[in-house]
Short mmCIF file of C-alpha atoms in Angstrom, two decimals:
data_model
loop_
_atom_site.label_atom_id
_atom_site.label_comp_id
_atom_site.label_asym_id
_atom_site.label_seq_id
_atom_site.Cartn_x
_atom_site.Cartn_y
_atom_site.Cartn_z
CA MET A 1 -34.42 -29.71 -36.17
CA SER A 2 -35.60 -27.04 -33.57
CA LEU A 3 -34.60 -27.22 -29.79
CA ILE A 4 -37.98 -28.01 -28.92
CA GLU A 5 -38.01 -31.09 -31.29
CA ARG A 6 -34.41 -32.34 -30.12
CA PHE A 7 -35.79 -32.21 -26.46
CA ASP A 8 -39.34 -33.78 -27.12
CA THR A 9 -37.79 -36.72 -29.19
CA GLY A 10 -36.87 -38.65 -26.14
CA ILE A 11 -32.94 -37.96 -26.16
CA PRO A 12 -32.07 -39.27 -22.46
CA LEU A 13 -30.79 -36.35 -20.15
CA ASP A 14 -28.72 -36.37 -17.36
CA ARG A 15 -30.23 -36.65 -13.84
CA VAL A 16 -29.37 -35.06 -10.68
CA ALA A 17 -29.84 -35.91 -7.17
CA ARG A 18 -33.13 -34.39 -6.01
CA VAL A 19 -32.41 -34.01 -2.53
CA GLY A 20 -30.20 -31.43 -1.00
CA THR A 21 -29.80 -29.56 2.04
CA PRO A 22 -30.38 -25.78 0.85
CA HIS A 23 -28.82 -22.81 2.47
CA TYR A 24 -30.95 -19.65 3.08
CA LEU A 25 -30.04 -16.08 3.64
CA GLY A 26 -32.51 -13.51 5.12
CA ARG A 27 -32.91 -10.07 4.39
CA GLN A 28 -30.14 -7.54 4.97
CA THR A 29 -29.96 -3.93 4.51
CA SER A 30 -27.49 -2.14 1.91
CA THR A 31 -26.87 1.35 0.79
CA GLN A 32 -29.39 2.39 -1.88
CA GLY A 33 -27.29 2.55 -4.99
CA ALA A 34 -27.78 4.59 -8.13
CA GLN A 35 -29.83 3.13 -10.79
CA MET A 36 -31.77 4.27 -14.19
CA SER A 37 -35.64 4.41 -14.35
CA ASP A 38 -37.29 2.07 -16.45
CA THR A 39 -38.77 4.74 -18.41
CA ASP A 40 -35.48 6.23 -19.11
CA GLN A 41 -34.20 2.78 -21.33
CA PRO A 42 -31.08 3.39 -23.00
CA ASN A 43 -30.68 1.53 -26.34
CA GLY A 44 -27.80 -1.03 -26.29
CA SER A 45 -26.47 0.15 -29.70
CA ASP A 46 -25.67 3.55 -28.33
CA VAL A 47 -23.31 2.43 -25.77
CA GLU A 48 -19.66 1.79 -26.72
CA GLU A 49 -18.55 -1.78 -26.75
CA GLU A 50 -15.66 -0.89 -23.86
CA ASP A 51 -18.38 0.62 -21.52
CA ARG A 52 -20.96 -2.00 -21.72
CA MET A 53 -21.54 -3.71 -18.51
CA PRO A 54 -22.78 -7.48 -17.94
CA ILE A 55 -26.64 -8.02 -18.98
CA VAL A 56 -29.00 -10.25 -16.95
CA ALA A 57 -32.10 -11.57 -18.02
CA GLY A 58 -35.23 -11.83 -16.12
CA VAL A 59 -38.04 -14.12 -17.61
CA ASP A 60 -41.79 -13.80 -16.21
CA ALA A 61 -43.82 -16.53 -17.80
CA SER A 62 -47.13 -15.79 -16.52
CA THR A 63 -50.46 -17.53 -17.56
CA GLN A 64 -51.09 -15.23 -20.68
CA SER A 65 -47.57 -14.82 -21.95
CA SER A 66 -43.65 -14.77 -21.38
CA THR A 67 -41.72 -11.72 -20.81
CA VAL A 68 -38.02 -11.21 -20.88
CA GLU A 69 -36.21 -8.31 -19.49
CA LEU A 70 -32.77 -7.53 -20.21
CA ARG A 71 -30.96 -5.32 -17.68
CA ASP A 72 -27.58 -3.96 -16.65
CA ALA A 73 -26.35 -6.46 -13.96
CA ASP A 74 -24.66 -3.62 -11.91
CA SER A 75 -27.43 -0.79 -12.10
CA GLY A 76 -30.29 -2.72 -12.92
CA ALA A 77 -31.10 -0.34 -15.46
CA LEU A 78 -33.73 -1.58 -18.32
CA LEU A 79 -32.16 -2.47 -21.70
CA GLY A 80 -34.83 -4.03 -23.71
CA THR A 81 -38.10 -6.11 -23.39
CA GLY A 82 -39.56 -9.04 -25.36
CA ARG A 83 -42.91 -10.77 -25.22
CA ALA A 84 -44.77 -13.55 -26.70
CA ALA A 85 -48.40 -15.00 -25.85
CA HIS A 86 -49.25 -18.26 -24.29
CA PRO A 87 -52.24 -20.30 -25.28
CA GLU A 88 -55.57 -18.90 -24.11
CA THR A 89 -57.40 -21.16 -21.50
CA PHE A 90 -60.55 -21.35 -20.29
CA PRO A 91 -61.21 -22.20 -16.58
CA PRO A 92 -62.54 -24.43 -14.95
CA VAL A 93 -60.21 -26.39 -17.15
CA SER A 94 -57.08 -24.49 -17.44
CA GLU A 95 -54.16 -26.20 -19.29
CA GLN A 96 -51.15 -25.22 -21.21
CA HIS A 97 -48.43 -27.86 -22.85
CA PRO A 98 -45.02 -26.84 -21.25
CA SER A 99 -43.62 -26.89 -24.72
CA ALA A 100 -45.89 -23.77 -25.57
CA TRP A 101 -43.73 -21.89 -22.68
CA TRP A 102 -40.50 -22.71 -23.96
CA SER A 103 -41.29 -21.69 -27.60
CA ALA A 104 -42.51 -18.20 -26.03
CA VAL A 105 -39.61 -17.88 -23.88
CA ALA A 106 -37.26 -18.27 -27.00
CA SER A 107 -39.32 -15.89 -28.95
CA ALA A 108 -39.37 -13.14 -25.95
CA PHE A 109 -35.85 -13.64 -25.74
CA ALA A 110 -35.16 -12.60 -29.19
CA ALA A 111 -37.17 -9.66 -29.14
CA ALA A 112 -35.93 -8.43 -26.13
CA ALA A 113 -32.03 -8.56 -27.55
CA GLN A 114 -33.39 -6.94 -30.75
CA ASP A 115 -35.30 -4.28 -28.52
CA ALA A 116 -32.03 -3.69 -26.46
CA GLY A 117 -29.88 -3.10 -29.63
CA VAL A 118 -27.60 -6.01 -28.05
CA ARG A 119 -25.81 -9.21 -28.99
CA SER A 120 -27.37 -12.55 -27.25
CA GLN A 121 -23.89 -13.11 -26.23
CA GLU A 122 -23.53 -10.29 -23.76
CA ILE A 123 -26.37 -12.02 -21.51
CA ARG A 124 -24.42 -13.50 -18.35
CA ALA A 125 -27.25 -14.95 -16.41
CA ILE A 126 -30.94 -15.85 -16.53
CA SER A 127 -33.33 -16.21 -14.13
CA VAL A 128 -36.89 -17.60 -14.43
CA GLY A 129 -40.08 -16.50 -12.51
CA ALA A 130 -43.30 -18.10 -13.53
CA GLN A 131 -47.10 -18.91 -12.59
CA CYS A 132 -47.15 -20.92 -9.50
CA HIS A 133 -48.74 -24.32 -8.76
CA GLY A 134 -49.15 -25.42 -11.91
CA LEU A 135 -48.32 -29.39 -12.45
CA VAL A 136 -45.99 -30.58 -14.91
CA LEU A 137 -45.23 -34.52 -15.42
CA LEU A 138 -42.23 -35.62 -17.42
CA ASP A 139 -41.52 -38.98 -18.24
CA HIS A 140 -37.95 -40.77 -17.97
CA ASP A 141 -36.72 -38.77 -21.12
CA GLY A 142 -37.73 -35.57 -19.55
CA VAL A 143 -40.70 -35.15 -22.25
CA PRO A 144 -44.04 -33.73 -20.72
CA LEU A 145 -46.62 -36.53 -20.23
CA HIS A 146 -49.80 -34.29 -20.57
CA PRO A 147 -50.38 -30.84 -20.75
CA ALA A 148 -49.80 -28.54 -17.32
CA LYS A 149 -52.91 -28.32 -15.33
CA LEU A 150 -52.36 -24.59 -14.03
CA TRP A 151 -53.25 -22.61 -11.07
CA ASN A 152 -56.78 -21.60 -11.95
CA ASP A 153 -57.83 -25.06 -12.93
CA THR A 154 -60.50 -25.65 -10.67
CA THR A 155 -61.20 -29.07 -11.75
CA SER A 156 -59.49 -30.55 -8.74
CA ALA A 157 -61.93 -28.90 -6.33
CA PRO A 158 -63.50 -32.28 -5.24
CA GLN A 159 -60.09 -33.62 -4.26
CA ALA A 160 -59.03 -30.28 -2.35
CA ALA A 161 -62.33 -30.82 -0.38
CA ARG A 162 -61.66 -34.32 0.50
CA LEU A 163 -58.14 -33.31 1.37
CA LEU A 164 -59.65 -30.69 3.82
CA THR A 165 -62.03 -33.06 5.44
CA GLU A 166 -59.15 -35.64 6.04
CA PHE A 167 -56.72 -33.33 7.59
CA GLY A 168 -58.53 -30.05 8.58
CA GLY A 169 -57.65 -26.73 8.12
CA LYS A 170 -55.29 -26.70 11.18
CA GLY A 171 -53.53 -29.94 10.13
CA TRP A 172 -52.57 -28.61 6.60
CA ALA A 173 -51.68 -25.18 7.88
CA ASP A 174 -49.28 -26.83 10.35
CA ALA A 175 -47.76 -28.95 7.99
CA VAL A 176 -47.02 -27.09 4.94
CA GLY A 177 -47.93 -23.56 6.14
CA SER A 178 -51.22 -23.44 4.01
CA VAL A 179 -54.49 -24.90 3.42
CA PRO A 180 -54.72 -26.16 -0.27
CA THR A 181 -57.26 -25.31 -2.37
CA ALA A 182 -57.81 -26.47 -6.08
CA ALA A 183 -55.15 -24.10 -7.22
CA PHE A 184 -52.39 -26.16 -5.31
CA THR A 185 -50.38 -28.96 -6.83
CA ILE A 186 -51.21 -31.48 -4.70
CA THR A 187 -54.64 -31.38 -5.56
CA LYS A 188 -53.87 -31.60 -9.24
CA LEU A 189 -51.71 -35.09 -8.45
CA ALA A 190 -54.68 -36.33 -6.54
CA TRP A 191 -56.95 -35.41 -9.76
CA MET A 192 -54.59 -37.12 -11.71
CA ALA A 193 -54.58 -40.28 -9.25
CA GLU A 194 -57.96 -40.51 -9.49
CA TYR A 195 -58.80 -39.86 -13.49
CA LYS A 196 -55.39 -40.55 -15.03
CA PRO A 197 -53.69 -43.29 -13.01
CA GLU A 198 -51.96 -44.65 -15.67
CA LEU A 199 -50.39 -41.66 -16.83
CA LEU A 200 -49.37 -40.87 -13.44
CA GLY A 201 -47.55 -44.20 -13.18
CA GLN A 202 -45.55 -43.20 -16.06
CA ALA A 203 -44.10 -40.08 -14.31
CA ALA A 204 -40.83 -39.64 -13.52
CA THR A 205 -40.36 -36.11 -12.20
CA VAL A 206 -42.98 -34.01 -10.81
CA LEU A 207 -42.13 -30.11 -11.60
CA LEU A 208 -43.71 -26.44 -11.69
CA PRO A 209 -43.69 -24.10 -14.24
CA HIS A 210 -40.57 -22.42 -13.49
CA ASP A 211 -39.13 -25.57 -12.75
CA TYR A 212 -39.82 -26.98 -16.01
CA LEU A 213 -38.24 -23.81 -17.72
CA THR A 214 -34.81 -23.96 -15.46
CA PHE A 215 -35.15 -27.53 -16.34
CA ARG A 216 -34.90 -26.75 -20.23
CA LEU A 217 -32.30 -24.01 -19.83
CA THR A 218 -30.10 -26.25 -17.65
CA GLY A 219 -31.01 -29.84 -17.72
CA ARG A 220 -31.43 -30.08 -13.91
CA PHE A 221 -34.18 -30.59 -11.74
CA VAL A 222 -34.32 -27.74 -9.36
CA THR A 223 -36.91 -25.49 -8.09
CA ASP A 224 -36.65 -22.85 -4.93
CA ARG A 225 -38.37 -22.74 -1.86
CA SER A 226 -40.58 -19.87 -2.87
CA ASP A 227 -42.41 -21.99 -5.54
CA ALA A 228 -42.03 -25.10 -3.81
CA SER A 229 -44.07 -23.89 -0.89
CA GLY A 230 -47.10 -23.37 -2.79
CA THR A 231 -47.29 -27.12 -3.85
CA GLY A 232 -49.08 -28.65 -0.66
CA TYR A 233 -46.00 -30.75 -0.14
CA PHE A 234 -42.95 -28.84 0.76
CA ALA A 235 -42.78 -27.12 4.65
CA ALA A 236 -40.93 -23.93 4.02
CA HIS A 237 -40.31 -23.74 7.89
CA GLU A 238 -38.94 -27.05 7.95
CA GLY A 239 -37.15 -27.02 4.86
CA ARG A 240 -38.33 -30.39 3.64
CA TRP A 241 -40.61 -32.21 1.13
CA ARG A 242 -43.43 -33.73 2.93
CA THR A 243 -43.35 -37.00 1.17
CA ASP A 244 -45.46 -38.62 3.78
CA LEU A 245 -48.23 -36.40 2.81
CA LEU A 246 -47.78 -37.51 -0.98
CA ASP A 247 -47.93 -41.00 0.27
CA ARG A 248 -51.17 -40.67 2.09
CA VAL A 249 -52.98 -38.51 -0.59
CA ILE A 250 -51.71 -39.93 -3.85
CA GLY A 251 -49.90 -43.31 -2.79
CA ALA A 252 -46.56 -44.69 -2.05
CA ARG A 253 -44.05 -43.93 -4.87
CA ASP A 254 -40.10 -43.16 -4.47
CA TRP A 255 -40.85 -39.41 -4.40
CA ASP A 256 -37.47 -38.46 -3.25
CA THR A 257 -36.39 -39.39 -6.98
CA MET A 258 -39.62 -37.60 -8.52
CA LEU A 259 -38.94 -34.25 -6.49
CA PRO A 260 -36.61 -31.36 -7.79
CA THR A 261 -33.79 -30.31 -5.70
CA VAL A 262 -34.74 -27.15 -3.53
CA LEU A 263 -32.27 -24.48 -3.97
CA GLY A 264 -31.64 -21.18 -1.85
CA PRO A 265 -32.37 -17.95 -3.30
CA ASP A 266 -28.60 -17.25 -3.66
CA GLU A 267 -27.83 -20.51 -5.51
CA ALA A 268 -27.45 -21.01 -8.91
CA ALA A 269 -29.04 -23.84 -10.78
CA GLY A 270 -26.25 -24.30 -12.68
CA THR A 271 -24.92 -23.17 -16.43
CA ILE A 272 -26.68 -23.13 -19.69
CA ALA A 273 -26.78 -26.45 -21.55
CA ALA A 274 -24.92 -26.13 -24.74
CA ALA A 275 -27.62 -26.79 -26.98
CA VAL A 276 -29.82 -24.09 -25.32
CA ALA A 277 -27.17 -21.85 -25.43
CA ASP A 278 -26.89 -22.40 -29.32
CA GLU A 279 -30.59 -22.21 -29.61
CA LEU A 280 -30.83 -18.96 -28.17
CA GLY A 281 -27.46 -17.54 -29.22
CA LEU A 282 -25.62 -17.40 -25.99
CA ASP A 283 -22.45 -18.01 -24.70
CA ARG A 284 -22.30 -21.61 -23.06
CA ASP A 285 -21.08 -20.44 -19.69
CA VAL A 286 -24.38 -18.35 -18.74
CA LEU A 287 -25.48 -18.94 -15.04
CA VAL A 288 -28.94 -19.69 -14.19
CA GLY A 289 -30.36 -18.64 -11.09
CA ALA A 290 -32.84 -20.70 -8.80
CA GLY A 291 -35.73 -18.92 -10.25
CA GLY A 292 -38.99 -18.63 -8.32
CA GLY A 293 -42.88 -18.10 -8.08
CA ASP A 294 -44.26 -14.93 -10.07
CA GLN A 295 -45.51 -13.34 -7.08
CA HIS A 296 -42.56 -14.00 -4.95
CA LEU A 297 -40.16 -12.62 -7.61
CA SER A 298 -42.33 -9.61 -8.13
CA ALA A 299 -41.92 -8.81 -4.43
CA VAL A 300 -38.08 -8.78 -5.23
CA GLY A 301 -38.54 -6.50 -8.20
CA ILE A 302 -40.33 -3.94 -6.19
CA GLY A 303 -38.16 -4.23 -3.01
CA LEU A 304 -40.88 -5.41 -0.65
CA ALA A 305 -39.73 -4.75 2.60
CA ASN A 306 -40.74 -6.62 6.06
CA GLY A 307 -44.25 -5.17 7.01
CA ASP A 308 -44.78 -3.34 3.51
CA VAL A 309 -47.85 -4.52 1.64
CA ALA A 310 -48.25 -4.75 -2.32
CA TYR A 311 -51.48 -5.58 -4.00
CA SER A 312 -51.01 -7.03 -7.41
CA LEU A 313 -53.52 -6.53 -9.90
CA GLY A 314 -53.46 -9.01 -13.25
CA THR A 315 -55.28 -11.85 -14.32
CA SER A 316 -55.36 -12.93 -10.58
CA GLY A 317 -55.31 -10.58 -7.54
CA VAL A 318 -52.94 -10.84 -4.76
CA VAL A 319 -52.04 -8.96 -1.57
CA MET A 320 -49.05 -9.79 0.21
CA THR A 321 -46.33 -8.74 3.05
CA ALA A 322 -42.77 -9.98 3.56
CA SER A 323 -42.36 -11.46 6.92
CA ALA A 324 -39.14 -12.72 8.77
CA HIS A 325 -41.02 -15.56 10.33
CA PRO A 326 -43.70 -18.07 9.28
CA VAL A 327 -47.59 -17.35 9.33
CA PHE A 328 -50.02 -20.19 9.82
CA ASP A 329 -53.88 -19.33 8.72
CA PRO A 330 -56.14 -22.55 9.69
CA GLU A 331 -59.04 -20.79 7.87
CA GLY A 332 -56.65 -21.05 4.55
CA ILE A 333 -57.31 -17.38 3.62
CA VAL A 334 -53.46 -16.51 4.16
CA THR A 335 -51.08 -18.93 2.29
CA GLY A 336 -47.96 -18.99 4.46
CA VAL A 337 -45.74 -19.36 1.50
CA ALA A 338 -41.84 -18.61 1.85
CA SER A 339 -40.25 -15.42 0.08
CA ALA A 340 -37.56 -15.44 -2.75
CA VAL A 341 -35.32 -13.98 -0.46
CA GLY A 342 -34.88 -16.34 2.67
CA GLY A 343 -37.97 -15.17 4.35
CA TYR A 344 -41.49 -15.75 4.37
CA LEU A 345 -44.33 -13.97 2.02
CA PRO A 346 -47.93 -14.59 3.44
CA LEU A 347 -50.23 -13.90 0.99
CA ALA A 348 -54.14 -14.06 -0.50
CA CYS A 349 -54.76 -14.71 -3.94
CA THR A 350 -58.04 -14.03 -5.81
CA LEU A 351 -58.94 -15.54 -9.34
CA ASN A 352 -60.79 -12.76 -10.30
CA ALA A 353 -58.97 -9.30 -10.93
CA THR A 354 -58.58 -7.34 -14.01
CA LYS A 355 -60.64 -9.74 -15.87
CA VAL A 356 -63.60 -8.51 -14.04
CA THR A 357 -63.31 -4.99 -15.24
CA ASP A 358 -62.51 -6.15 -18.64
CA TRP A 359 -65.56 -8.00 -18.51
CA ALA A 360 -67.77 -4.64 -17.20
CA ALA A 361 -66.14 -2.70 -20.09
CA ARG A 362 -67.56 -4.99 -22.50
CA MET A 363 -70.83 -5.20 -21.07
CA LEU A 364 -71.07 -1.42 -20.63
CA GLY A 365 -69.58 -1.03 -24.03
CA VAL A 366 -66.49 1.21 -23.17
CA SER A 367 -62.67 0.83 -23.10
CA VAL A 368 -61.48 -0.26 -19.93
CA GLN A 369 -59.75 3.38 -19.37
CA GLY A 370 -63.32 4.72 -20.36
CA LEU A 371 -64.61 2.39 -17.49
CA GLY A 372 -62.51 3.96 -14.87
CA GLU A 373 -63.17 7.30 -15.72
CA LEU A 374 -67.10 6.23 -15.30
CA ALA A 375 -65.87 4.71 -11.74
CA LEU A 376 -64.49 7.77 -10.40
CA ARG A 377 -67.67 9.80 -11.44
CA GLY A 378 -69.70 7.58 -9.54
CA ASN A 379 -71.56 8.13 -6.41
CA PRO A 380 -68.95 7.63 -3.56
CA ALA A 381 -71.85 7.29 -0.71
CA ASP A 382 -74.27 5.00 -2.44
CA ARG A 383 -73.72 2.48 -5.12
CA PRO A 384 -74.45 -1.55 -5.93
CA VAL A 385 -71.89 -4.02 -4.41
CA LEU A 386 -70.56 -7.08 -6.50
CA ALA A 387 -68.83 -9.80 -5.25
CA ALA A 388 -66.83 -10.79 -8.27
CA PHE A 389 -66.45 -14.55 -8.45
CA LEU A 390 -66.67 -14.57 -12.41
CA ASP A 391 -64.65 -17.73 -12.67
CA GLY A 392 -65.33 -19.34 -9.05
CA GLU A 393 -63.04 -17.93 -6.50
CA ARG A 394 -59.95 -19.19 -4.50
CA THR A 395 -59.96 -16.69 -1.72
CA PRO A 396 -62.59 -17.66 -0.38
CA ASN A 397 -62.37 -21.12 -1.54
CA ARG A 398 -65.58 -21.24 -3.46
CA PRO A 399 -64.81 -22.84 -6.84
CA ASP A 400 -68.32 -23.25 -7.77
CA ALA A 401 -69.13 -19.59 -7.03
CA VAL A 402 -70.35 -17.02 -9.47
CA GLY A 403 -70.48 -13.36 -9.54
CA VAL A 404 -73.38 -11.65 -7.73
CA LEU A 405 -74.40 -7.87 -7.99
CA ALA A 406 -76.70 -6.38 -5.47
CA GLY A 407 -78.26 -3.09 -4.49
CA LEU A 408 -79.57 -2.14 -7.71
CA THR A 409 -82.38 0.32 -8.01
CA THR A 410 -84.04 1.94 -11.15
CA THR A 411 -81.84 4.92 -10.21
CA THR A 412 -78.50 2.81 -10.61
CA THR A 413 -76.23 4.48 -13.25
CA ARG A 414 -73.61 3.30 -15.67
CA GLU A 415 -71.19 5.28 -13.29
CA GLU A 416 -72.29 3.35 -10.34
CA LEU A 417 -72.03 -0.28 -12.05
CA ALA A 418 -68.35 0.41 -13.02
CA ARG A 419 -67.62 1.66 -9.66
CA ALA A 420 -68.89 -1.59 -8.09
CA ALA A 421 -67.09 -3.37 -10.78
CA PHE A 422 -63.58 -1.90 -9.44
CA GLU A 423 -64.53 -2.32 -5.81
CA GLY A 424 -65.53 -5.91 -6.55
CA VAL A 425 -62.23 -6.50 -7.18
CA LEU A 426 -60.60 -4.49 -4.65
CA LEU A 427 -63.18 -5.42 -1.67
CA GLY A 428 -62.04 -8.98 -1.42
CA LEU A 429 -58.24 -8.25 -1.33
CA VAL A 430 -58.90 -5.72 1.26
CA GLU A 431 -60.51 -8.44 3.78
CA ALA A 432 -57.73 -10.50 2.86
CA HIS A 433 -55.19 -7.70 4.03
CA ALA A 434 -57.01 -7.38 7.24
CA ARG A 435 -56.56 -11.27 7.58
CA LEU A 436 -52.89 -11.03 7.15
CA GLY A 437 -52.71 -8.90 10.21
CA ALA A 438 -55.16 -11.02 12.09
CA VAL A 439 -52.84 -14.28 11.80
CA GLY A 440 -49.60 -12.62 12.65
CA ALA A 441 -48.12 -10.92 9.90
CA ALA A 442 -47.23 -6.77 10.38
CA ALA A 443 -48.72 -5.95 7.10
CA ASP A 444 -48.86 -2.48 8.52
CA GLY A 445 -46.12 -0.58 6.42
CA GLU A 446 -46.03 1.24 3.18
CA VAL A 447 -48.77 -0.11 0.56
CA THR A 448 -47.65 -0.33 -3.14
CA ILE A 449 -50.11 -1.51 -5.91
CA THR A 450 -48.23 -3.33 -9.07
CA GLY A 451 -49.40 -5.32 -11.95
CA GLY A 452 -51.64 -4.28 -14.87
CA GLY A 453 -54.24 -2.75 -12.75
CA ALA A 454 -51.67 -0.39 -11.23
CA ARG A 455 -51.92 1.57 -14.54
CA SER A 456 -55.46 2.50 -13.43
CA SER A 457 -56.08 5.50 -11.85
CA ALA A 458 -59.38 4.08 -10.67
CA PHE A 459 -57.72 1.10 -9.01
CA ARG A 460 -55.31 3.41 -7.38
CA GLN A 461 -57.85 5.67 -6.04
CA LEU A 462 -60.58 3.22 -5.01
CA LEU A 463 -57.94 1.30 -3.22
CA ALA A 464 -56.77 4.58 -1.29
CA ASP A 465 -60.17 5.26 -0.46
CA LEU A 466 -61.02 1.50 0.79
CA LEU A 467 -58.09 1.54 2.97
CA GLY A 468 -58.00 5.48 3.95
CA ARG A 469 -53.99 5.31 3.35
CA PRO A 470 -51.72 6.63 0.74
CA ILE A 471 -51.15 3.94 -2.13
CA SER A 472 -47.80 4.27 -4.07
CA THR A 473 -46.73 2.54 -7.59
CA ARG A 474 -43.18 2.00 -8.31
CA ASP A 475 -40.73 2.29 -11.46
CA SER A 476 -41.25 -1.51 -12.12
CA ALA A 477 -43.91 -2.35 -14.83
CA GLU A 478 -43.09 -5.72 -15.01
CA SER A 479 -42.01 -6.34 -11.20
CA THR A 480 -41.70 -10.11 -11.99
CA ALA A 481 -39.42 -10.02 -14.63
CA ARG A 482 -37.41 -7.28 -13.11
CA GLY A 483 -37.30 -9.40 -9.94
CA ALA A 484 -36.17 -12.11 -11.78
CA ALA A 485 -33.29 -10.31 -13.26
CA LEU A 486 -32.25 -9.06 -10.01
CA GLN A 487 -31.83 -12.54 -8.74
CA ALA A 488 -29.83 -13.37 -12.11
CA SER A 489 -27.53 -10.23 -11.09
CA ALA A 490 -27.05 -11.61 -7.60
CA VAL A 491 -26.04 -15.07 -8.77
CA LEU A 492 -23.68 -13.54 -11.20
CA ARG A 493 -22.23 -10.97 -8.88
CA GLU A 494 -22.16 -13.76 -6.11
CA ARG A 495 -24.14 -11.44 -3.82
CA SER A 496 -27.12 -11.94 -1.42
CA VAL A 497 -30.78 -11.50 -3.55
CA ALA A 498 -31.89 -9.65 -0.64
CA ASP A 499 -28.86 -7.17 -0.73
CA VAL A 500 -29.63 -6.64 -4.55
CA ALA A 501 -33.46 -6.00 -3.94
CA VAL A 502 -32.62 -3.34 -1.24
CA GLU A 503 -29.68 -1.47 -3.46
CA LEU A 504 -31.73 -1.70 -6.65
CA ARG A 505 -35.29 -0.75 -5.20
CA PRO A 506 -36.99 0.91 -7.68
CA ASP A 507 -38.20 4.55 -7.29
CA THR A 508 -41.63 5.68 -6.41
CA THR A 509 -43.50 7.01 -9.28
CA SER A 510 -46.69 8.01 -7.90
CA VAL A 511 -48.52 8.29 -4.56
CA THR A 512 -52.46 8.62 -4.56
CA ASP A 513 -53.91 9.66 -1.40
CA PRO A 514 -57.68 8.91 -0.05
CA GLN A 515 -60.49 11.30 -1.37
CA HIS A 516 -63.59 9.98 -0.14
CA GLU A 517 -63.95 7.50 2.96
CA ALA A 518 -65.45 4.73 2.06
CA PRO A 519 -69.14 3.99 4.03
CA ALA A 520 -68.53 1.70 6.69
CA ARG A 521 -71.67 -0.36 5.69
CA LEU A 522 -69.89 -1.01 2.03
CA ARG A 523 -67.61 -3.74 3.60
CA ASP A 524 -70.39 -4.93 5.55
CA GLN A 525 -72.47 -5.62 2.56
CA TYR A 526 -69.61 -7.02 0.62
CA ARG A 527 -69.03 -9.66 3.57
CA THR A 528 -72.96 -10.55 3.68
CA LEU A 529 -73.03 -10.81 -0.29
CA SER A 530 -69.58 -12.64 -0.53
CA ALA A 531 -71.03 -15.25 1.83
CA TRP A 532 -74.09 -16.10 -0.37
CA THR A 533 -73.90 -19.67 -1.75
CA GLY A 534 -77.47 -19.47 -3.27
CA ALA A 535 -76.43 -18.85 -7.00
CA ASP A 536 -73.28 -21.35 -6.67
CA ARG A 537 -73.20 -23.56 -9.70
CA ARG A 538 -74.03 -27.24 -8.75
CA PRO A 539 -72.04 -29.61 -10.80
CA ASP A 540 -73.79 -32.48 -9.83
CA ALA A 541 -77.47 -31.08 -10.29
CA PRO A 542 -79.22 -32.71 -13.21
#
């Protein structure tokens, strides 16, 4: 019988206390340590047994796949990588069964160990980063009651609108640091309460995706403040669950027993469960870190310092900065979430990033690389403008929006259309970057681009042109998995995650300087176009 079958047959698991007092440590400085480039990956089989260092594993369970990186616990050197796909989703309904994540993680572990040429028993600690906001409901035996509703499931948009009307943007921002959109967990709970109340009534535990995977590893119901702060019912600036909000929005329940314990960034979730250790081929004393949200651990992976800015381009787009103090945006453009090192990570997230350029490449009949080459040949002074809300949008909060392209003439070229696709992704994030500063985050330091989009010279160059600033990349192709591995290393070595992130900050691999100043009217045109709602879908229309 497989591990998944053993868990899903309803064998009761020991539960633990759900409410605790976390201890948070702020960012501290440390001397930069020597480290090996990710591109200089050694094969574990080439290392003498007596020279082997402890190995840690970092997991990134994203929307599309689970990635596992194995790294040297001391130097941070990358030893091996494994990856396994998740089921594809199709917003506005976007759901995955949690057991599919577990299967992918188990497969990725085996692939990473094989890639590294090491024995699984050499892994000493694990941490998990995962897509944020998703709603995982478990019954009393720890079995999922329903496929998880993911961050990009926008079916709870009506519930989100009602919550905004009831409490107002300022009320939400003051209470939990963010204004909930359809991405937030609290809106998904409200959807469940409205459409599947019987199922919600059976729920014993409410978790996020990374919490679920940590539970599968340890048997404990725990989370961390970074991921918890994206639920809409955890106040990171106060360090507490807002069960009073859940009572008002969802209904009175014993929420304190249903929510996981919130761990500090340097706390361990526990040791691996014996059955899981046997399934994965690990020793039974492997430590498991607190884990965190994917963007939060990505910031750890690239060593994001206070005031520095990172643009992350994947399925979603994110612009974020590290801050020592909380940020509150009553307009809801910036979400004032916590960081994975004890501070805060004000950010804005869009639903449409590299999927837009994937779509544009298909429409123009070229590869994504070919699309980038076209874009860089496009007219830098005059081109169409795209509001790239292909699957609705989160920032701005427009779940029923569609993409709108304006500025076409009979002389418009393929190159200009390609450029519009890349800029349509970036312009919304650049606007959000400006908002970070407007609500009190410094956001004026070094700018780094990460994620799959960072491999595109077109994204790098056009972002540099739009900002009028140099854009750097770092030696961290899988920054979330790297950040999770660094957290595991910190737990294993009894160090601060903040210290380890500074010590093992990856090297800069490229710097892209601006070449063409973006026309001032471009951003004005984008603001006008992105605010137009005339083409939005009308779900209730006949």
